[in-house]
Amino acid sequence: MPFEALVLDIEGTTSSISFVKDELFPYVYKNVEGYLKEKCGDDALLPLIELSNAEAQHDSDVKAIASDAAREEKVDSLTKNIRTWIDKDKKLTAMKQIQGQMWKDAYEQNLIKGHVYDDVLPILQKLHDSGIPIYIYSSGSVQAQKLLFGYSIAGDMTKVLSGYFDTNIGYKQESNSYKKIADSIGKEPARILFLTDVEKEAYAAVEAGLQSKLVLRDGNAPLTAQALKDFETISNFAQLL
């Protein structure tokens, strides 16, 4: 069935998984201490301290931070905690905000450029020009999504994108999230195509009534035989035309 709107995952679909794993997160890991020292006033540190203290109640690797501790001690503890959260792949709101701010600075200073596969922009441009709205749905924040595509190696790609969704609309392996996206963009679910490299996300989208295809890219996790049977796969966005 033809589609009237396109919803895209990022990692493993438009962009390599290694970009996030090998560039974005290591950048924060390496530079977070200096960033906290130089650019975060006490008001910016407060939500991170509150998060640390909440996490410390059930995670022995996270250190609680006294409100009357010296600023240097707070920064040192927060640095260790943030690095622990990165190691554990924790997606905590206050930490994601700091990551987003750091990435924004890095993108704007040309220290980082968002990775996209060569086949992505030319096809998205053609779809956009033909009137197909294109949306992003990622577990990364909307801010992080806009930065990746706004400062990509292909240039500013935000001009071909109609909107962005993150986990504020729901988790990616829950079908209700896709129903909400369909309602938000005003399209019948059956007229929306969702592309992802994660089969559980594809099944959730189909359960919500969307079309879905699985994307094969170098470095992606292998798909199960059942998923390969249930879904059409593509390895290049040109196959959408």
Coordinates of N, CA and C in Angstrom, one line a residue:
M1 N 0.8 -1.2 0.0 CA 0.0 0.0 0.0 C 0.9 1.2 0.0
P2 N 0.6 2.2 -0.8 CA 1.4 3.5 -0.8 C 1.3 4.2 0.5
F3 N 2.3 4.9 0.9 CA 2.2 5.6 2.1 C 2.1 7.1 1.9
E4 N 1.5 7.8 2.9 CA 1.2 9.2 2.8 C 2.0 10.0 3.8
A5 N 2.8 9.3 4.7 CA 3.7 9.9 5.7 C 4.7 8.9 6.0
L6 N 5.9 9.4 6.3 CA 7.0 8.5 6.6 C 7.6 8.9 8.0
V7 N 7.7 7.8 8.9 CA 8.3 8.0 10.2 C 9.6 7.2 10.3
L8 N 10.6 7.9 10.7 CA 12.0 7.2 10.7 C 12.6 7.1 12.1
D9 N 13.1 6.0 12.4 CA 14.0 5.8 13.5 C 15.4 6.4 13.0
I10 N 16.3 6.6 14.0 CA 17.6 7.2 13.6 C 18.7 6.1 13.6
E11 N 19.1 5.6 14.8 CA 20.2 4.7 14.9 C 19.9 3.4 14.1
G12 N 20.8 3.1 13.1 CA 20.6 1.9 12.3 C 19.7 2.1 11.2
T13 N 19.1 3.3 11.0 CA 18.1 3.5 10.0 C 18.6 4.7 9.1
T14 N 18.7 5.9 9.6 CA 19.2 7.0 8.9 C 20.7 7.2 9.2
S15 N 21.1 6.7 10.3 CA 22.5 7.0 10.8 C 23.0 5.8 11.5
S16 N 24.4 5.7 11.5 CA 25.0 4.5 12.0 C 24.9 4.5 13.5
I17 N 24.7 3.3 14.0 CA 24.7 3.1 15.5 C 26.0 3.5 16.1
S18 N 27.1 3.3 15.3 CA 28.4 3.6 15.9 C 28.6 5.1 16.1
F19 N 27.9 6.0 15.4 CA 28.0 7.4 15.6 C 27.6 7.8 17.0
V20 N 26.5 7.3 17.4 CA 26.1 7.6 18.8 C 27.0 6.9 19.8
K21 N 27.3 5.7 19.6 CA 28.1 4.9 20.5 C 29.5 5.4 20.6
D22 N 30.1 5.7 19.4 CA 31.6 6.0 19.3 C 31.9 7.5 19.3
E23 N 30.9 8.3 19.1 CA 31.2 9.8 19.0 C 30.4 10.6 20.0
L24 N 29.1 10.5 20.0 CA 28.3 11.3 20.9 C 28.5 11.0 22.4
F25 N 28.3 9.8 22.7 CA 28.5 9.5 24.2 C 29.9 9.6 24.7
P26 N 30.9 9.2 23.9 CA 32.3 9.5 24.4 C 32.6 10.9 24.5
Y27 N 32.0 11.8 23.7 CA 32.3 13.2 23.8 C 31.8 13.7 25.1
V28 N 30.6 13.3 25.6 CA 30.1 13.7 26.9 C 30.9 13.1 28.0
Y29 N 31.3 11.9 27.8 CA 32.1 11.2 28.9 C 33.4 11.9 29.1
K30 N 34.0 12.3 28.0 CA 35.3 12.9 28.1 C 35.3 14.4 28.7
N31 N 34.2 15.1 28.3 CA 34.2 16.6 28.5 C 33.3 17.0 29.6
V32 N 32.5 16.1 30.2 CA 31.5 16.5 31.1 C 32.0 17.3 32.3
E33 N 33.2 16.9 32.9 CA 33.7 17.6 34.0 C 34.0 19.0 33.7
G34 N 34.7 19.3 32.6 CA 35.0 20.7 32.2 C 33.7 21.5 32.0
Y35 N 32.7 20.8 31.4 CA 31.5 21.5 31.1 C 30.8 21.9 32.4
L36 N 30.7 21.0 33.3 CA 30.1 21.3 34.6 C 30.8 22.4 35.4
K37 N 32.1 22.4 35.3 CA 32.9 23.4 36.0 C 32.7 24.8 35.3
E38 N 32.8 24.9 34.0 CA 32.8 26.1 33.3 C 31.5 26.7 33.0
K39 N 30.5 25.9 32.7 CA 29.2 26.4 32.1 C 28.0 26.2 32.9
C40 N 28.1 25.4 34.0 CA 26.9 25.1 34.8 C 27.0 25.9 36.2
G41 N 26.0 26.8 36.3 CA 25.9 27.5 37.6 C 25.2 26.6 38.6
D42 N 25.0 27.1 39.8 CA 24.4 26.3 40.8 C 22.9 25.8 40.4
D43 N 22.2 26.7 39.7 CA 20.8 26.4 39.3 C 20.8 25.2 38.4
A44 N 21.8 25.1 37.5 CA 21.9 24.0 36.5 C 22.4 22.7 37.2
L45 N 23.2 22.8 38.3 CA 23.6 21.7 39.0 C 22.5 21.0 39.8
L46 N 21.6 21.9 40.3 CA 20.6 21.4 41.2 C 19.8 20.2 40.8
P47 N 19.2 20.2 39.5 CA 18.5 19.0 39.1 C 19.3 17.7 39.0
L48 N 20.6 17.9 38.7 CA 21.5 16.8 38.6 C 21.8 16.2 40.0
I49 N 21.9 17.1 40.9 CA 22.1 16.7 42.3 C 20.9 15.9 42.8
E50 N 19.7 16.5 42.5 CA 18.4 15.8 42.9 C 18.3 14.4 42.3
L51 N 18.7 14.3 41.0 CA 18.7 13.1 40.3 C 19.7 12.1 40.9
S52 N 20.9 12.6 41.3 CA 21.9 11.7 41.9 C 21.4 11.1 43.2
N53 N 20.8 12.0 44.0 CA 20.3 11.6 45.3 C 19.1 10.6 45.2
A54 N 18.3 10.7 44.2 CA 17.2 9.8 44.0 C 17.7 8.5 43.5
E55 N 18.7 8.5 42.6 CA 19.3 7.3 42.0 C 20.1 6.5 43.1
A56 N 20.8 7.3 44.0 CA 21.6 6.7 45.0 C 20.8 5.8 46.0
Q57 N 19.5 6.0 46.0 CA 18.7 5.2 46.9 C 18.6 3.7 46.5
H58 N 18.8 3.5 45.2 CA 18.7 2.1 44.7 C 19.8 1.7 43.8
D59 N 20.9 2.5 43.7 CA 22.1 2.2 42.9 C 23.3 2.5 43.7
S60 N 24.0 1.5 44.2 CA 25.2 1.7 45.0 C 26.4 2.3 44.3
D61 N 26.3 2.3 42.9 CA 27.4 2.9 42.1 C 27.2 4.4 42.0
V62 N 26.1 5.0 42.5 CA 25.8 6.4 42.4 C 25.9 7.0 43.8
K63 N 26.6 8.1 43.8 CA 26.9 8.8 45.1 C 25.9 9.9 45.4
A64 N 25.3 9.9 46.6 CA 24.5 11.0 47.0 C 25.3 12.2 47.3
I65 N 24.8 13.4 47.1 CA 25.5 14.6 47.2 C 24.9 15.5 48.2
A66 N 25.6 15.9 49.2 CA 25.0 16.8 50.2 C 24.8 18.2 49.7
S67 N 23.7 18.8 50.0 CA 23.4 20.2 49.5 C 24.4 21.2 50.0
D68 N 25.1 20.9 51.1 CA 26.1 21.9 51.6 C 27.5 21.6 51.2
A69 N 27.7 20.6 50.3 CA 29.0 20.2 49.9 C 29.6 21.4 49.1
A70 N 30.9 21.4 49.1 CA 31.6 22.5 48.3 C 31.3 22.2 46.8
R71 N 31.4 23.3 46.0 CA 31.0 23.2 44.6 C 32.0 22.2 43.9
E72 N 33.2 22.2 44.2 CA 34.2 21.3 43.6 C 33.8 19.8 43.9
E73 N 33.4 19.6 45.1 CA 33.0 18.2 45.4 C 31.7 17.8 44.7
K74 N 30.8 18.7 44.5 CA 29.6 18.5 43.8 C 29.9 18.1 42.3
V75 N 30.8 18.9 41.7 CA 31.1 18.7 40.3 C 31.8 17.3 40.2
D76 N 32.7 17.0 41.1 CA 33.5 15.7 41.0 C 32.5 14.6 41.1
S77 N 31.5 14.7 42.1 CA 30.6 13.6 42.2 C 29.6 13.4 41.0
L78 N 29.2 14.6 40.5 CA 28.3 14.6 39.4 C 29.0 14.0 38.2
T79 N 30.3 14.3 38.0 CA 31.0 13.8 36.9 C 31.1 12.3 36.9
K80 N 31.4 11.7 38.1 CA 31.5 10.3 38.3 C 30.1 9.6 38.0
N81 N 29.0 10.3 38.5 CA 27.7 9.7 38.4 C 27.3 9.7 36.9
I82 N 27.5 10.8 36.2 CA 27.1 10.9 34.8 C 27.9 9.9 34.0
R83 N 29.1 9.7 34.3 CA 29.9 8.7 33.6 C 29.4 7.3 33.9
T84 N 28.9 7.1 35.1 CA 28.3 5.8 35.5 C 27.0 5.6 34.7
W85 N 26.2 6.6 34.6 CA 24.9 6.5 33.8 C 25.2 6.2 32.3
I86 N 26.2 6.9 31.8 CA 26.6 6.6 30.4 C 27.0 5.1 30.2
D87 N 27.8 4.6 31.2 CA 28.3 3.2 31.1 C 27.1 2.3 31.2
K88 N 26.1 2.7 31.9 CA 24.9 1.8 32.1 C 23.8 2.1 31.1
D89 N 24.1 3.0 30.2 CA 23.1 3.4 29.2 C 21.8 3.9 29.9
K90 N 21.9 4.6 30.9 CA 20.7 5.2 31.6 C 20.2 6.4 30.8
K91 N 18.8 6.4 30.6 CA 18.2 7.5 29.9 C 17.4 8.4 30.8
L92 N 18.2 9.1 31.7 CA 17.6 9.9 32.7 C 17.4 11.4 32.2
T93 N 16.2 11.9 32.6 CA 15.9 13.2 32.0 C 16.9 14.3 32.2
A94 N 17.3 14.5 33.5 CA 18.3 15.6 33.8 C 19.6 15.3 33.1
M95 N 20.1 14.1 33.0 CA 21.3 13.8 32.3 C 21.2 14.0 30.8
K96 N 20.0 13.7 30.2 CA 19.8 13.9 28.8 C 19.8 15.4 28.5
Q97 N 19.4 16.2 29.4 CA 19.4 17.7 29.2 C 20.8 18.2 29.2
I98 N 21.7 17.7 30.1 CA 23.1 18.1 30.0 C 23.8 17.6 28.8
Q99 N 23.5 16.3 28.4 CA 24.0 15.8 27.2 C 23.6 16.7 26.0
G100 N 22.3 17.1 25.9 CA 21.8 17.9 24.8 C 22.5 19.2 24.8
Q101 N 22.8 19.8 25.9 CA 23.4 21.1 25.9 C 24.9 21.0 25.5
M102 N 25.6 19.9 25.9 CA 26.9 19.7 25.5 C 27.0 19.4 24.0
W103 N 26.1 18.6 23.5 CA 26.1 18.3 22.1 C 25.8 19.6 21.2
K104 N 24.9 20.4 21.7 CA 24.6 21.6 21.0 C 25.8 22.5 20.9
D105 N 26.5 22.7 21.9 CA 27.8 23.5 21.9 C 28.8 22.8 20.9
A106 N 28.9 21.5 20.9 CA 29.8 20.8 20.1 C 29.4 20.9 18.6
Y107 N 28.2 20.8 18.3 CA 27.7 20.9 16.9 C 27.9 22.3 16.4
E108 N 27.6 23.3 17.2 CA 27.7 24.7 16.8 C 29.2 25.1 16.6
Q109 N 30.1 24.5 17.4 CA 31.5 24.8 17.2 C 32.2 23.9 16.2
N110 N 31.3 23.1 15.5 CA 31.8 22.2 14.4 C 32.8 21.1 14.9
L111 N 32.6 20.8 16.2 CA 33.4 19.7 16.8 C 32.8 18.3 16.5
I112 N 31.5 18.3 16.1 CA 30.7 17.1 15.8 C 29.8 17.4 14.6
K113 N 29.7 16.4 13.8 CA 28.7 16.5 12.7 C 27.9 15.2 12.7
G114 N 26.6 15.3 12.6 CA 25.7 14.2 12.6 C 25.9 13.3 11.5
H115 N 26.0 12.0 11.7 CA 26.2 11.0 10.6 C 24.8 10.7 10.0
V116 N 24.8 10.7 8.7 CA 23.6 10.1 8.0 C 24.2 9.3 6.8
Y117 N 23.5 8.3 6.4 CA 24.0 7.5 5.3 C 23.8 8.3 4.0
D118 N 24.6 8.0 3.0 CA 24.6 8.8 1.7 C 23.3 8.7 1.0
D119 N 22.5 7.6 1.2 CA 21.3 7.5 0.4 C 20.1 8.2 1.1
V120 N 20.3 8.7 2.3 CA 19.1 9.2 3.0 C 18.6 10.6 2.5
L121 N 19.4 11.6 2.4 CA 19.0 12.9 2.0 C 18.4 13.0 0.6
P122 N 19.1 12.4 -0.4 CA 18.5 12.5 -1.7 C 17.1 11.9 -1.8
I123 N 16.8 10.8 -1.1 CA 15.5 10.2 -1.2 C 14.5 11.0 -0.4
L124 N 14.9 11.5 0.8 CA 14.0 12.3 1.6 C 13.6 13.5 0.9
Q125 N 14.6 14.1 0.2 CA 14.3 15.3 -0.6 C 13.2 15.1 -1.6
K126 N 13.3 13.9 -2.3 CA 12.4 13.6 -3.4 C 11.0 13.4 -2.8
L127 N 10.9 12.7 -1.6 CA 9.7 12.4 -1.0 C 9.0 13.7 -0.5
H128 N 9.9 14.6 0.1 CA 9.4 15.9 0.6 C 8.9 16.7 -0.6
D129 N 9.6 16.7 -1.7 CA 9.1 17.5 -2.8 C 7.8 17.0 -3.4
S130 N 7.6 15.7 -3.2 CA 6.3 15.1 -3.7 C 5.2 15.2 -2.8
G131 N 5.4 15.9 -1.6 CA 4.4 16.1 -0.7 C 4.2 15.1 0.5
I132 N 5.2 14.2 0.6 CA 5.2 13.3 1.7 C 5.8 13.9 2.9
P133 N 5.1 14.1 4.0 CA 5.7 14.6 5.3 C 6.6 13.5 5.9
I134 N 7.7 13.9 6.5 CA 8.7 13.0 7.1 C 8.9 13.4 8.5
Y135 N 8.8 12.4 9.4 CA 8.9 12.6 10.8 C 10.0 11.7 11.4
I136 N 10.6 12.1 12.5 CA 11.6 11.4 13.2 C 11.0 10.9 14.5
Y137 N 11.2 9.6 14.9 CA 10.8 9.1 16.1 C 12.0 8.3 16.7
S138 N 12.6 8.9 17.8 CA 13.8 8.3 18.4 C 13.7 8.4 19.9
S139 N 14.4 7.5 20.6 CA 14.5 7.5 22.0 C 15.3 8.7 22.5
G140 N 16.2 9.2 21.6 CA 16.9 10.5 21.9 C 16.0 11.6 21.9
S141 N 16.3 12.7 22.7 CA 15.4 13.8 22.8 C 15.2 14.5 21.5
V142 N 14.1 15.3 21.4 CA 13.8 16.0 20.2 C 15.0 17.0 19.9
Q143 N 15.5 17.6 21.0 CA 16.6 18.5 20.8 C 17.8 17.8 20.2
A144 N 18.1 16.6 20.6 CA 19.2 15.9 20.1 C 19.0 15.5 18.6
Q145 N 17.7 15.2 18.3 CA 17.4 14.9 16.9 C 17.6 16.1 16.0
K146 N 17.1 17.2 16.4 CA 17.3 18.4 15.6 C 18.7 18.8 15.4
L147 N 19.5 18.6 16.4 CA 21.0 18.9 16.3 C 21.6 17.9 15.3
L148 N 21.3 16.7 15.4 CA 21.9 15.7 14.5 C 21.6 16.0 13.0
F149 N 20.4 16.3 12.7 CA 20.0 16.6 11.4 C 20.2 18.0 10.9
G150 N 20.3 18.9 11.9 CA 20.6 20.3 11.6 C 22.1 20.5 11.3
Y151 N 22.9 19.7 11.9 CA 24.4 19.8 11.7 C 24.9 18.5 11.2
S152 N 24.3 17.9 10.2 CA 24.7 16.6 9.6 C 25.8 16.8 8.6
I153 N 26.5 15.7 8.3 CA 27.5 15.7 7.3 C 26.9 16.0 5.9
A154 N 25.6 15.9 5.8 CA 25.0 16.2 4.5 C 24.4 17.7 4.5
G155 N 24.7 18.4 5.6 CA 24.2 19.7 5.7 C 23.0 19.8 6.6
D156 N 22.2 20.9 6.5 CA 21.0 21.1 7.3 C 19.9 20.3 6.6
M157 N 19.5 19.2 7.3 CA 18.4 18.3 6.8 C 17.1 18.7 7.4
T158 N 17.0 19.6 8.3 CA 15.7 19.9 9.0 C 14.7 20.4 8.0
K159 N 15.2 21.0 6.8 CA 14.2 21.5 5.9 C 13.3 20.5 5.2
V160 N 13.7 19.2 5.3 CA 12.9 18.2 4.7 C 12.1 17.4 5.7
L161 N 12.2 17.8 7.0 CA 11.6 17.1 8.1 C 10.4 17.9 8.6
S162 N 9.3 17.2 8.9 CA 8.0 17.9 9.3 C 7.8 17.9 10.8
G163 N 8.5 17.0 11.5 CA 8.3 17.0 12.9 C 9.2 15.9 13.6
Y164 N 9.1 15.9 14.9 CA 10.0 15.0 15.7 C 9.2 14.5 16.9
F165 N 9.5 13.2 17.2 CA 8.9 12.6 18.4 C 10.0 11.9 19.2
D166 N 9.8 11.9 20.5 CA 10.7 11.2 21.4 C 9.9 10.4 22.4
T167 N 10.5 9.9 23.4 CA 9.7 9.0 24.3 C 8.7 9.8 25.2
N168 N 8.6 11.1 25.0 CA 7.5 11.8 25.7 C 6.2 11.4 25.1
I169 N 6.2 10.9 23.9 CA 4.9 10.4 23.3 C 4.7 8.9 23.6
G170 N 5.7 8.2 24.1 CA 5.6 6.8 24.5 C 6.9 6.1 24.1
Y171 N 7.0 4.9 24.6 CA 8.2 4.1 24.3 C 8.0 3.4 23.0
K172 N 9.1 3.1 22.3 CA 9.1 2.7 20.9 C 8.7 1.3 20.7
Q173 N 8.6 0.5 21.8 CA 8.2 -0.9 21.6 C 6.8 -1.1 22.1
E174 N 6.0 0.1 22.3 CA 4.6 0.0 22.7 C 3.7 0.5 21.6
S175 N 2.7 -0.3 21.2 CA 1.9 0.1 20.0 C 1.2 1.4 20.2
N176 N 0.8 1.7 21.5 CA 0.1 3.0 21.7 C 0.8 4.2 21.3
S177 N 2.2 4.1 21.3 CA 3.0 5.3 20.9 C 2.8 5.6 19.4
Y178 N 2.6 4.6 18.6 CA 2.4 4.8 17.2 C 1.0 5.3 16.9
K179 N 0.0 4.9 17.7 CA -1.3 5.4 17.6 C -1.3 6.9 17.9
K180 N -0.6 7.3 18.9 CA -0.5 8.7 19.2 C 0.2 9.5 18.1
I181 N 1.2 8.9 17.5 CA 1.9 9.6 16.4 C 0.9 9.8 15.3
A182 N 0.2 8.8 14.9 CA -0.8 8.9 13.8 C -1.8 10.0 14.1
D183 N -2.3 10.0 15.4 CA -3.2 11.1 15.7 C -2.6 12.4 15.6
S184 N -1.3 12.5 16.0 CA -0.6 13.8 16.1 C -0.4 14.4 14.7
I185 N -0.1 13.5 13.7 CA 0.2 14.0 12.4 C -1.1 14.0 11.5
G186 N -2.2 13.5 12.0 CA -3.4 13.5 11.3 C -3.5 12.6 10.1
K187 N -2.9 11.4 10.2 CA -3.0 10.5 9.1 C -3.5 9.1 9.6
E188 N -4.2 8.4 8.7 CA -4.7 7.1 9.0 C -3.4 6.2 9.2
P189 N -3.4 5.4 10.3 CA -2.2 4.6 10.6 C -1.8 3.8 9.4
A190 N -2.8 3.2 8.6 CA -2.4 2.4 7.5 C -1.7 3.1 6.4
R191 N -1.8 4.4 6.4 CA -1.1 5.3 5.4 C 0.2 5.8 5.8
I192 N 0.7 5.3 7.0 CA 2.0 5.7 7.5 C 3.0 4.6 7.4
L193 N 4.2 4.9 6.9 CA 5.2 3.9 6.9 C 6.3 4.2 7.9
F194 N 6.6 3.2 8.8 CA 7.6 3.4 9.8 C 8.8 2.5 9.4
L195 N 10.0 3.1 9.4 CA 11.3 2.4 9.1 C 12.1 2.3 10.4
T196 N 12.6 1.1 10.7 CA 13.4 0.9 11.8 C 14.3 -0.3 11.6
D197 N 15.4 -0.4 12.4 CA 16.2 -1.6 12.4 C 15.9 -2.6 13.5
V198 N 14.9 -2.2 14.4 CA 14.6 -2.9 15.6 C 13.2 -3.7 15.4
E199 N 13.3 -5.0 15.3 CA 12.1 -5.7 15.0 C 10.9 -5.5 16.0
K200 N 11.2 -5.4 17.3 CA 10.2 -5.2 18.3 C 9.5 -3.8 18.0
E201 N 10.2 -2.8 17.5 CA 9.5 -1.6 17.2 C 8.6 -1.8 16.0
A202 N 9.1 -2.5 15.0 CA 8.3 -2.8 13.8 C 7.0 -3.5 14.2
Y203 N 7.1 -4.5 15.0 CA 5.9 -5.2 15.4 C 4.9 -4.3 16.2
A204 N 5.5 -3.4 17.0 CA 4.6 -2.5 17.8 C 3.9 -1.5 16.8
A205 N 4.6 -1.1 15.8 CA 4.0 -0.2 14.8 C 2.9 -0.9 14.0
V206 N 3.2 -2.1 13.6 CA 2.2 -2.8 12.8 C 0.9 -3.1 13.7
E207 N 1.1 -3.4 15.0 CA 0.0 -3.7 15.9 C -0.9 -2.4 16.0
A208 N -0.2 -1.2 15.8 CA -1.0 0.0 15.8 C -1.6 0.3 14.5
G209 N -1.4 -0.5 13.5 CA -2.0 -0.3 12.2 C -1.1 0.3 11.2
L210 N 0.1 0.7 11.5 CA 1.0 1.3 10.5 C 1.6 0.2 9.6
Q211 N 2.2 0.7 8.5 CA 3.1 -0.2 7.7 C 4.5 -0.1 8.3
S212 N 5.3 -1.1 8.1 CA 6.6 -1.0 8.6 C 7.6 -1.9 7.8
K213 N 8.8 -1.4 7.6 CA 9.8 -2.1 6.9 C 11.1 -2.1 7.8
L214 N 11.9 -3.1 7.8 CA 13.1 -3.2 8.5 C 14.3 -2.8 7.7
V215 N 15.2 -2.0 8.3 CA 16.3 -1.5 7.5 C 17.6 -2.3 7.9
L216 N 18.3 -2.7 6.8 CA 19.5 -3.5 7.0 C 20.7 -2.5 6.7
R217 N 21.5 -2.3 7.7 CA 22.7 -1.5 7.6 C 23.9 -2.3 8.2
D218 N 25.1 -2.0 7.7 CA 26.3 -2.6 8.3 C 26.3 -2.2 9.8
G219 N 26.6 -3.2 10.7 CA 26.7 -2.9 12.1 C 25.4 -3.0 12.9
N220 N 24.3 -3.2 12.2 CA 23.0 -3.4 12.9 C 23.0 -4.8 13.5
A221 N 22.2 -5.0 14.5 CA 22.0 -6.3 15.1 C 21.3 -7.2 14.1
P222 N 21.6 -8.5 14.1 CA 20.9 -9.4 13.2 C 19.4 -9.6 13.5
L223 N 18.6 -9.8 12.5 CA 17.2 -10.0 12.7 C 16.9 -11.4 12.8
T224 N 15.8 -11.7 13.5 CA 15.3 -13.1 13.6 C 14.7 -13.6 12.3
A225 N 14.7 -14.9 12.1 CA 14.2 -15.5 10.9 C 12.7 -15.1 10.8
Q226 N 12.0 -15.1 11.9 CA 10.6 -14.7 11.9 C 10.4 -13.3 11.4
A227 N 11.2 -12.4 11.9 CA 11.1 -11.0 11.5 C 11.4 -10.8 10.0
L228 N 12.3 -11.6 9.5 CA 12.7 -11.5 8.1 C 11.5 -12.1 7.2
K229 N 10.8 -13.0 7.8 CA 9.6 -13.5 7.1 C 8.4 -12.6 7.2
D230 N 8.3 -11.9 8.3 CA 7.1 -11.0 8.5 C 7.2 -9.6 7.9
F231 N 8.5 -9.2 7.7 CA 8.6 -7.8 7.2 C 9.5 -7.7 5.9
E232 N 9.1 -6.8 5.1 CA 10.0 -6.5 3.9 C 11.2 -5.7 4.5
T233 N 12.4 -6.0 3.9 CA 13.6 -5.3 4.3 C 14.1 -4.4 3.2
I234 N 14.8 -3.3 3.6 CA 15.5 -2.5 2.6 C 16.9 -2.2 3.1
S235 N 17.8 -2.0 2.2 CA 19.2 -1.7 2.6 C 19.6 -0.3 2.1
N236 N 18.7 0.3 1.4 CA 19.0 1.6 0.8 C 17.6 2.4 0.6
F237 N 17.6 3.7 1.0 CA 16.3 4.4 0.9 C 15.8 4.5 -0.5
A238 N 16.6 4.3 -1.5 CA 16.2 4.4 -2.9 C 15.1 3.3 -3.1
Q239 N 15.0 2.3 -2.3 CA 14.0 1.2 -2.4 C 12.7 1.7 -2.0
L240 N 12.6 2.9 -1.5 CA 11.2 3.4 -1.1 C 10.5 4.0 -2.3
L241 N 11.2 4.3 -3.4 CA 10.7 5.0 -4.5 C 10.1 3.9 -5.5

